[in-house]
Amino acid sequence: MASKAVKTMAKAVTEYQYPWQEKLVKYKDELTNGVWGYWELGAWKPLGISARRRARLRKEVLMAGQDWPYDPERKEMRTKRKGHKCDRISAEKRAQTAELMKKMPQMLLDYKKRRWEKKMKAEDDANK
């Protein structure tokens, strides 16, 4: 007798569906205003439905195979990783040094040319 009552109770519990459609209609305006609340006339208004009940409603809607359009947009994932500033600066310095080393032969030729021109000018001044 007791097992029959347990079976009927279990059947009743499994057949019971959370009335999400009525709740969704009731709180539709609230849910479109935001996840946590919204500003109205310069004052913060929390939602009329608690976060726990909102989460339960969302779960029921998704389990029923319906779409839940009230979630906020997700931000992009950070691609730049955090680190120590000294490591970042030293990497930038190494890159700058590599660029300068590529230009080094031309810089040396320019330096030698300037030095030669300065020497020639000094000789011309001395001869006058």
mmCIF file of the C-alpha atoms, coordinates in Angstrom:
data_MODEL
# 
_entry.id   MODEL 
# 
loop_
_atom_site.group_PDB 
_atom_site.id 
_atom_site.type_symbol 
_atom_site.label_atom_id 
_atom_site.label_alt_id 
_atom_site.label_comp_id 
_atom_site.label_asym_id 
_atom_site.label_entity_id 
_atom_site.label_seq_id 
_atom_site.pdbx_PDB_ins_code 
_atom_site.Cartn_x 
_atom_site.Cartn_y 
_atom_site.Cartn_z 
_atom_site.occupancy 
_atom_site.B_iso_or_equiv 
_atom_site.pdbx_formal_charge 
_atom_site.auth_seq_id 
_atom_site.auth_comp_id 
_atom_site.auth_asym_id 
_atom_site.auth_atom_id 
_atom_site.pdbx_PDB_model_num 
ATOM 1   C CA . MET A 1 1   ? 0.000  0.000  0.000   1.00 0.00 ? 1   MET A CA 1 
ATOM 2   C CA . ALA A 1 2   ? 2.804  2.378  0.940   1.00 0.00 ? 2   ALA A CA 1 
ATOM 3   C CA . SER A 1 3   ? 4.781  1.580  -2.193  1.00 0.00 ? 3   SER A CA 1 
ATOM 4   C CA . LYS A 1 4   ? 1.724  2.327  -4.321  1.00 0.00 ? 4   LYS A CA 1 
ATOM 5   C CA . ALA A 1 5   ? 1.391  5.737  -2.652  1.00 0.00 ? 5   ALA A CA 1 
ATOM 6   C CA . VAL A 1 6   ? 5.088  6.429  -3.235  1.00 0.00 ? 6   VAL A CA 1 
ATOM 7   C CA . LYS A 1 7   ? 4.746  5.498  -6.906  1.00 0.00 ? 7   LYS A CA 1 
ATOM 8   C CA . THR A 1 8   ? 1.747  7.768  -7.413  1.00 0.00 ? 8   THR A CA 1 
ATOM 9   C CA . MET A 1 9   ? 3.548  10.579 -5.615  1.00 0.00 ? 9   MET A CA 1 
ATOM 10  C CA . ALA A 1 10  ? 6.680  10.103 -7.765  1.00 0.00 ? 10  ALA A CA 1 
ATOM 11  C CA . LYS A 1 11  ? 4.524  10.055 -10.877 1.00 0.00 ? 11  LYS A CA 1 
ATOM 12  C CA . ALA A 1 12  ? 2.806  13.270 -9.829  1.00 0.00 ? 12  ALA A CA 1 
ATOM 13  C CA . VAL A 1 13  ? 6.162  14.955 -9.145  1.00 0.00 ? 13  VAL A CA 1 
ATOM 14  C CA . THR A 1 14  ? 7.684  13.904 -12.474 1.00 0.00 ? 14  THR A CA 1 
ATOM 15  C CA . GLU A 1 15  ? 4.609  14.939 -14.416 1.00 0.00 ? 15  GLU A CA 1 
ATOM 16  C CA . TYR A 1 16  ? 4.472  18.340 -12.737 1.00 0.00 ? 16  TYR A CA 1 
ATOM 17  C CA . GLN A 1 17  ? 5.913  20.997 -14.963 1.00 0.00 ? 17  GLN A CA 1 
ATOM 18  C CA . TYR A 1 18  ? 7.037  24.338 -13.626 1.00 0.00 ? 18  TYR A CA 1 
ATOM 19  C CA . PRO A 1 19  ? 4.599  26.848 -15.151 1.00 0.00 ? 19  PRO A CA 1 
ATOM 20  C CA . TRP A 1 20  ? 7.331  28.769 -16.919 1.00 0.00 ? 20  TRP A CA 1 
ATOM 21  C CA . GLN A 1 21  ? 5.119  30.049 -19.698 1.00 0.00 ? 21  GLN A CA 1 
ATOM 22  C CA . GLU A 1 22  ? 2.898  31.981 -17.322 1.00 0.00 ? 22  GLU A CA 1 
ATOM 23  C CA . LYS A 1 23  ? 5.910  33.289 -15.429 1.00 0.00 ? 23  LYS A CA 1 
ATOM 24  C CA . LEU A 1 24  ? 7.598  34.316 -18.669 1.00 0.00 ? 24  LEU A CA 1 
ATOM 25  C CA . VAL A 1 25  ? 4.533  36.284 -19.742 1.00 0.00 ? 25  VAL A CA 1 
ATOM 26  C CA . LYS A 1 26  ? 4.253  37.878 -16.310 1.00 0.00 ? 26  LYS A CA 1 
ATOM 27  C CA . TYR A 1 27  ? 7.897  39.019 -16.058 1.00 0.00 ? 27  TYR A CA 1 
ATOM 28  C CA . LYS A 1 28  ? 8.609  39.652 -19.755 1.00 0.00 ? 28  LYS A CA 1 
ATOM 29  C CA . ASP A 1 29  ? 8.792  43.448 -19.327 1.00 0.00 ? 29  ASP A CA 1 
ATOM 30  C CA . GLU A 1 30  ? 11.028 43.087 -16.286 1.00 0.00 ? 30  GLU A CA 1 
ATOM 31  C CA . LEU A 1 31  ? 13.398 40.676 -18.014 1.00 0.00 ? 31  LEU A CA 1 
ATOM 32  C CA . THR A 1 32  ? 13.854 42.939 -21.041 1.00 0.00 ? 32  THR A CA 1 
ATOM 33  C CA . ASN A 1 33  ? 15.073 45.745 -18.766 1.00 0.00 ? 33  ASN A CA 1 
ATOM 34  C CA . GLY A 1 34  ? 18.211 43.891 -17.731 1.00 0.00 ? 34  GLY A CA 1 
ATOM 35  C CA . VAL A 1 35  ? 19.608 40.998 -15.786 1.00 0.00 ? 35  VAL A CA 1 
ATOM 36  C CA . TRP A 1 36  ? 19.986 42.656 -12.397 1.00 0.00 ? 36  TRP A CA 1 
ATOM 37  C CA . GLY A 1 37  ? 17.802 45.719 -12.685 1.00 0.00 ? 37  GLY A CA 1 
ATOM 38  C CA . TYR A 1 38  ? 17.466 49.010 -14.516 1.00 0.00 ? 38  TYR A CA 1 
ATOM 39  C CA . TRP A 1 39  ? 17.615 52.774 -14.085 1.00 0.00 ? 39  TRP A CA 1 
ATOM 40  C CA . GLU A 1 40  ? 14.291 54.573 -14.032 1.00 0.00 ? 40  GLU A CA 1 
ATOM 41  C CA . LEU A 1 41  ? 14.066 58.339 -13.510 1.00 0.00 ? 41  LEU A CA 1 
ATOM 42  C CA . GLY A 1 42  ? 17.550 58.438 -11.988 1.00 0.00 ? 42  GLY A CA 1 
ATOM 43  C CA . ALA A 1 43  ? 16.862 55.652 -9.501  1.00 0.00 ? 43  ALA A CA 1 
ATOM 44  C CA . TRP A 1 44  ? 17.996 52.043 -9.611  1.00 0.00 ? 44  TRP A CA 1 
ATOM 45  C CA . LYS A 1 45  ? 15.102 49.581 -9.732  1.00 0.00 ? 45  LYS A CA 1 
ATOM 46  C CA . PRO A 1 46  ? 15.838 45.933 -9.005  1.00 0.00 ? 46  PRO A CA 1 
ATOM 47  C CA . LEU A 1 47  ? 13.897 43.313 -10.927 1.00 0.00 ? 47  LEU A CA 1 
ATOM 48  C CA . GLY A 1 48  ? 10.557 42.166 -9.602  1.00 0.00 ? 48  GLY A CA 1 
ATOM 49  C CA . ILE A 1 49  ? 11.790 38.574 -9.822  1.00 0.00 ? 49  ILE A CA 1 
ATOM 50  C CA . SER A 1 50  ? 14.664 37.319 -7.698  1.00 0.00 ? 50  SER A CA 1 
ATOM 51  C CA . ALA A 1 51  ? 17.875 36.051 -9.267  1.00 0.00 ? 51  ALA A CA 1 
ATOM 52  C CA . ARG A 1 52  ? 17.170 32.530 -8.015  1.00 0.00 ? 52  ARG A CA 1 
ATOM 53  C CA . ARG A 1 53  ? 13.708 32.476 -9.592  1.00 0.00 ? 53  ARG A CA 1 
ATOM 54  C CA . ARG A 1 54  ? 15.038 34.103 -12.752 1.00 0.00 ? 54  ARG A CA 1 
ATOM 55  C CA . ALA A 1 55  ? 17.688 31.381 -13.034 1.00 0.00 ? 55  ALA A CA 1 
ATOM 56  C CA . ARG A 1 56  ? 15.088 28.679 -12.469 1.00 0.00 ? 56  ARG A CA 1 
ATOM 57  C CA . LEU A 1 57  ? 12.812 30.207 -15.102 1.00 0.00 ? 57  LEU A CA 1 
ATOM 58  C CA . ARG A 1 58  ? 15.721 30.413 -17.550 1.00 0.00 ? 58  ARG A CA 1 
ATOM 59  C CA . LYS A 1 59  ? 16.639 26.803 -16.913 1.00 0.00 ? 59  LYS A CA 1 
ATOM 60  C CA . GLU A 1 60  ? 13.067 25.625 -17.457 1.00 0.00 ? 60  GLU A CA 1 
ATOM 61  C CA . VAL A 1 61  ? 12.737 27.585 -20.702 1.00 0.00 ? 61  VAL A CA 1 
ATOM 62  C CA . LEU A 1 62  ? 16.014 26.189 -22.036 1.00 0.00 ? 62  LEU A CA 1 
ATOM 63  C CA . MET A 1 63  ? 15.126 22.634 -20.993 1.00 0.00 ? 63  MET A CA 1 
ATOM 64  C CA . ALA A 1 64  ? 11.813 22.985 -22.848 1.00 0.00 ? 64  ALA A CA 1 
ATOM 65  C CA . GLY A 1 65  ? 13.820 23.755 -25.990 1.00 0.00 ? 65  GLY A CA 1 
ATOM 66  C CA . GLN A 1 66  ? 12.810 27.398 -26.211 1.00 0.00 ? 66  GLN A CA 1 
ATOM 67  C CA . ASP A 1 67  ? 15.102 30.385 -26.776 1.00 0.00 ? 67  ASP A CA 1 
ATOM 68  C CA . TRP A 1 68  ? 16.155 32.672 -23.892 1.00 0.00 ? 68  TRP A CA 1 
ATOM 69  C CA . PRO A 1 69  ? 16.925 36.121 -25.354 1.00 0.00 ? 69  PRO A CA 1 
ATOM 70  C CA . TYR A 1 70  ? 17.297 37.948 -22.036 1.00 0.00 ? 70  TYR A CA 1 
ATOM 71  C CA . ASP A 1 71  ? 20.964 37.189 -21.315 1.00 0.00 ? 71  ASP A CA 1 
ATOM 72  C CA . PRO A 1 72  ? 23.364 40.127 -21.721 1.00 0.00 ? 72  PRO A CA 1 
ATOM 73  C CA . GLU A 1 73  ? 25.926 40.096 -24.528 1.00 0.00 ? 73  GLU A CA 1 
ATOM 74  C CA . ARG A 1 74  ? 29.224 38.539 -23.576 1.00 0.00 ? 74  ARG A CA 1 
ATOM 75  C CA . LYS A 1 75  ? 32.383 40.571 -23.827 1.00 0.00 ? 75  LYS A CA 1 
ATOM 76  C CA . GLU A 1 76  ? 35.324 39.469 -25.925 1.00 0.00 ? 76  GLU A CA 1 
ATOM 77  C CA . MET A 1 77  ? 37.887 37.259 -24.286 1.00 0.00 ? 77  MET A CA 1 
ATOM 78  C CA . ARG A 1 78  ? 41.123 38.955 -23.317 1.00 0.00 ? 78  ARG A CA 1 
ATOM 79  C CA . THR A 1 79  ? 43.844 37.979 -25.752 1.00 0.00 ? 79  THR A CA 1 
ATOM 80  C CA . LYS A 1 80  ? 46.567 39.984 -24.068 1.00 0.00 ? 80  LYS A CA 1 
ATOM 81  C CA . ARG A 1 81  ? 47.898 38.186 -21.050 1.00 0.00 ? 81  ARG A CA 1 
ATOM 82  C CA . LYS A 1 82  ? 48.912 39.886 -17.887 1.00 0.00 ? 82  LYS A CA 1 
ATOM 83  C CA . GLY A 1 83  ? 52.549 39.923 -16.846 1.00 0.00 ? 83  GLY A CA 1 
ATOM 84  C CA . HIS A 1 84  ? 55.286 41.902 -15.207 1.00 0.00 ? 84  HIS A CA 1 
ATOM 85  C CA . LYS A 1 85  ? 56.011 45.318 -16.636 1.00 0.00 ? 85  LYS A CA 1 
ATOM 86  C CA . CYS A 1 86  ? 59.768 44.680 -16.640 1.00 0.00 ? 86  CYS A CA 1 
ATOM 87  C CA . ASP A 1 87  ? 59.279 41.644 -18.906 1.00 0.00 ? 87  ASP A CA 1 
ATOM 88  C CA . ARG A 1 88  ? 57.145 43.647 -21.314 1.00 0.00 ? 88  ARG A CA 1 
ATOM 89  C CA . ILE A 1 89  ? 59.611 46.543 -21.413 1.00 0.00 ? 89  ILE A CA 1 
ATOM 90  C CA . SER A 1 90  ? 62.612 44.267 -21.937 1.00 0.00 ? 90  SER A CA 1 
ATOM 91  C CA . ALA A 1 91  ? 60.835 42.542 -24.839 1.00 0.00 ? 91  ALA A CA 1 
ATOM 92  C CA . GLU A 1 92  ? 60.127 45.946 -26.412 1.00 0.00 ? 92  GLU A CA 1 
ATOM 93  C CA . LYS A 1 93  ? 63.774 46.940 -25.941 1.00 0.00 ? 93  LYS A CA 1 
ATOM 94  C CA . ARG A 1 94  ? 64.983 43.734 -27.596 1.00 0.00 ? 94  ARG A CA 1 
ATOM 95  C CA . ALA A 1 95  ? 62.674 44.360 -30.562 1.00 0.00 ? 95  ALA A CA 1 
ATOM 96  C CA . GLN A 1 96  ? 63.910 47.956 -30.848 1.00 0.00 ? 96  GLN A CA 1 
ATOM 97  C CA . THR A 1 97  ? 67.529 46.770 -30.693 1.00 0.00 ? 97  THR A CA 1 
ATOM 98  C CA . ALA A 1 98  ? 66.890 44.247 -33.472 1.00 0.00 ? 98  ALA A CA 1 
ATOM 99  C CA . GLU A 1 99  ? 65.427 47.013 -35.670 1.00 0.00 ? 99  GLU A CA 1 
ATOM 100 C CA . LEU A 1 100 ? 68.410 49.265 -34.998 1.00 0.00 ? 100 LEU A CA 1 
ATOM 101 C CA . MET A 1 101 ? 70.882 46.463 -35.751 1.00 0.00 ? 101 MET A CA 1 
ATOM 102 C CA . LYS A 1 102 ? 69.302 46.085 -39.190 1.00 0.00 ? 102 LYS A CA 1 
ATOM 103 C CA . LYS A 1 103 ? 69.991 49.796 -39.808 1.00 0.00 ? 103 LYS A CA 1 
ATOM 104 C CA . MET A 1 104 ? 73.502 49.679 -38.314 1.00 0.00 ? 104 MET A CA 1 
ATOM 105 C CA . PRO A 1 105 ? 75.590 49.381 -41.545 1.00 0.00 ? 105 PRO A CA 1 
ATOM 106 C CA . GLN A 1 106 ? 73.924 52.449 -43.043 1.00 0.00 ? 106 GLN A CA 1 
ATOM 107 C CA . MET A 1 107 ? 74.299 54.352 -39.763 1.00 0.00 ? 107 MET A CA 1 
ATOM 108 C CA . LEU A 1 108 ? 78.035 53.569 -39.692 1.00 0.00 ? 108 LEU A CA 1 
ATOM 109 C CA . LEU A 1 109 ? 78.474 54.738 -43.285 1.00 0.00 ? 109 LEU A CA 1 
ATOM 110 C CA . ASP A 1 110 ? 76.627 57.975 -42.488 1.00 0.00 ? 110 ASP A CA 1 
ATOM 111 C CA . TYR A 1 111 ? 78.805 58.494 -39.404 1.00 0.00 ? 111 TYR A CA 1 
ATOM 112 C CA . LYS A 1 112 ? 82.027 57.937 -41.356 1.00 0.00 ? 112 LYS A CA 1 
ATOM 113 C CA . LYS A 1 113 ? 80.829 60.323 -44.059 1.00 0.00 ? 113 LYS A CA 1 
ATOM 114 C CA . ARG A 1 114 ? 79.996 63.040 -41.508 1.00 0.00 ? 114 ARG A CA 1 
ATOM 115 C CA . ARG A 1 115 ? 83.355 62.569 -39.795 1.00 0.00 ? 115 ARG A CA 1 
ATOM 116 C CA . TRP A 1 116 ? 85.207 62.728 -43.139 1.00 0.00 ? 116 TRP A CA 1 
ATOM 117 C CA . GLU A 1 117 ? 83.284 65.906 -44.125 1.00 0.00 ? 117 GLU A CA 1 
ATOM 118 C CA . LYS A 1 118 ? 84.122 67.485 -40.766 1.00 0.00 ? 118 LYS A CA 1 
ATOM 119 C CA . LYS A 1 119 ? 87.807 66.602 -41.247 1.00 0.00 ? 119 LYS A CA 1 
ATOM 120 C CA . MET A 1 120 ? 87.841 68.057 -44.762 1.00 0.00 ? 120 MET A CA 1 
ATOM 121 C CA . LYS A 1 121 ? 86.195 71.241 -43.534 1.00 0.00 ? 121 LYS A CA 1 
ATOM 122 C CA . ALA A 1 122 ? 88.764 71.553 -40.756 1.00 0.00 ? 122 ALA A CA 1 
ATOM 123 C CA . GLU A 1 123 ? 91.616 71.129 -43.293 1.00 0.00 ? 123 GLU A CA 1 
ATOM 124 C CA . ASP A 1 124 ? 90.066 73.753 -45.601 1.00 0.00 ? 124 ASP A CA 1 
ATOM 125 C CA . ASP A 1 125 ? 89.790 76.194 -42.695 1.00 0.00 ? 125 ASP A CA 1 
ATOM 126 C CA . ALA A 1 126 ? 93.390 75.515 -41.723 1.00 0.00 ? 126 ALA A CA 1 
ATOM 127 C CA . ASN A 1 127 ? 94.623 76.129 -45.308 1.00 0.00 ? 127 ASN A CA 1 
ATOM 128 C CA . LYS A 1 128 ? 92.875 79.478 -45.646 1.00 0.00 ? 128 LYS A CA 1 
# 
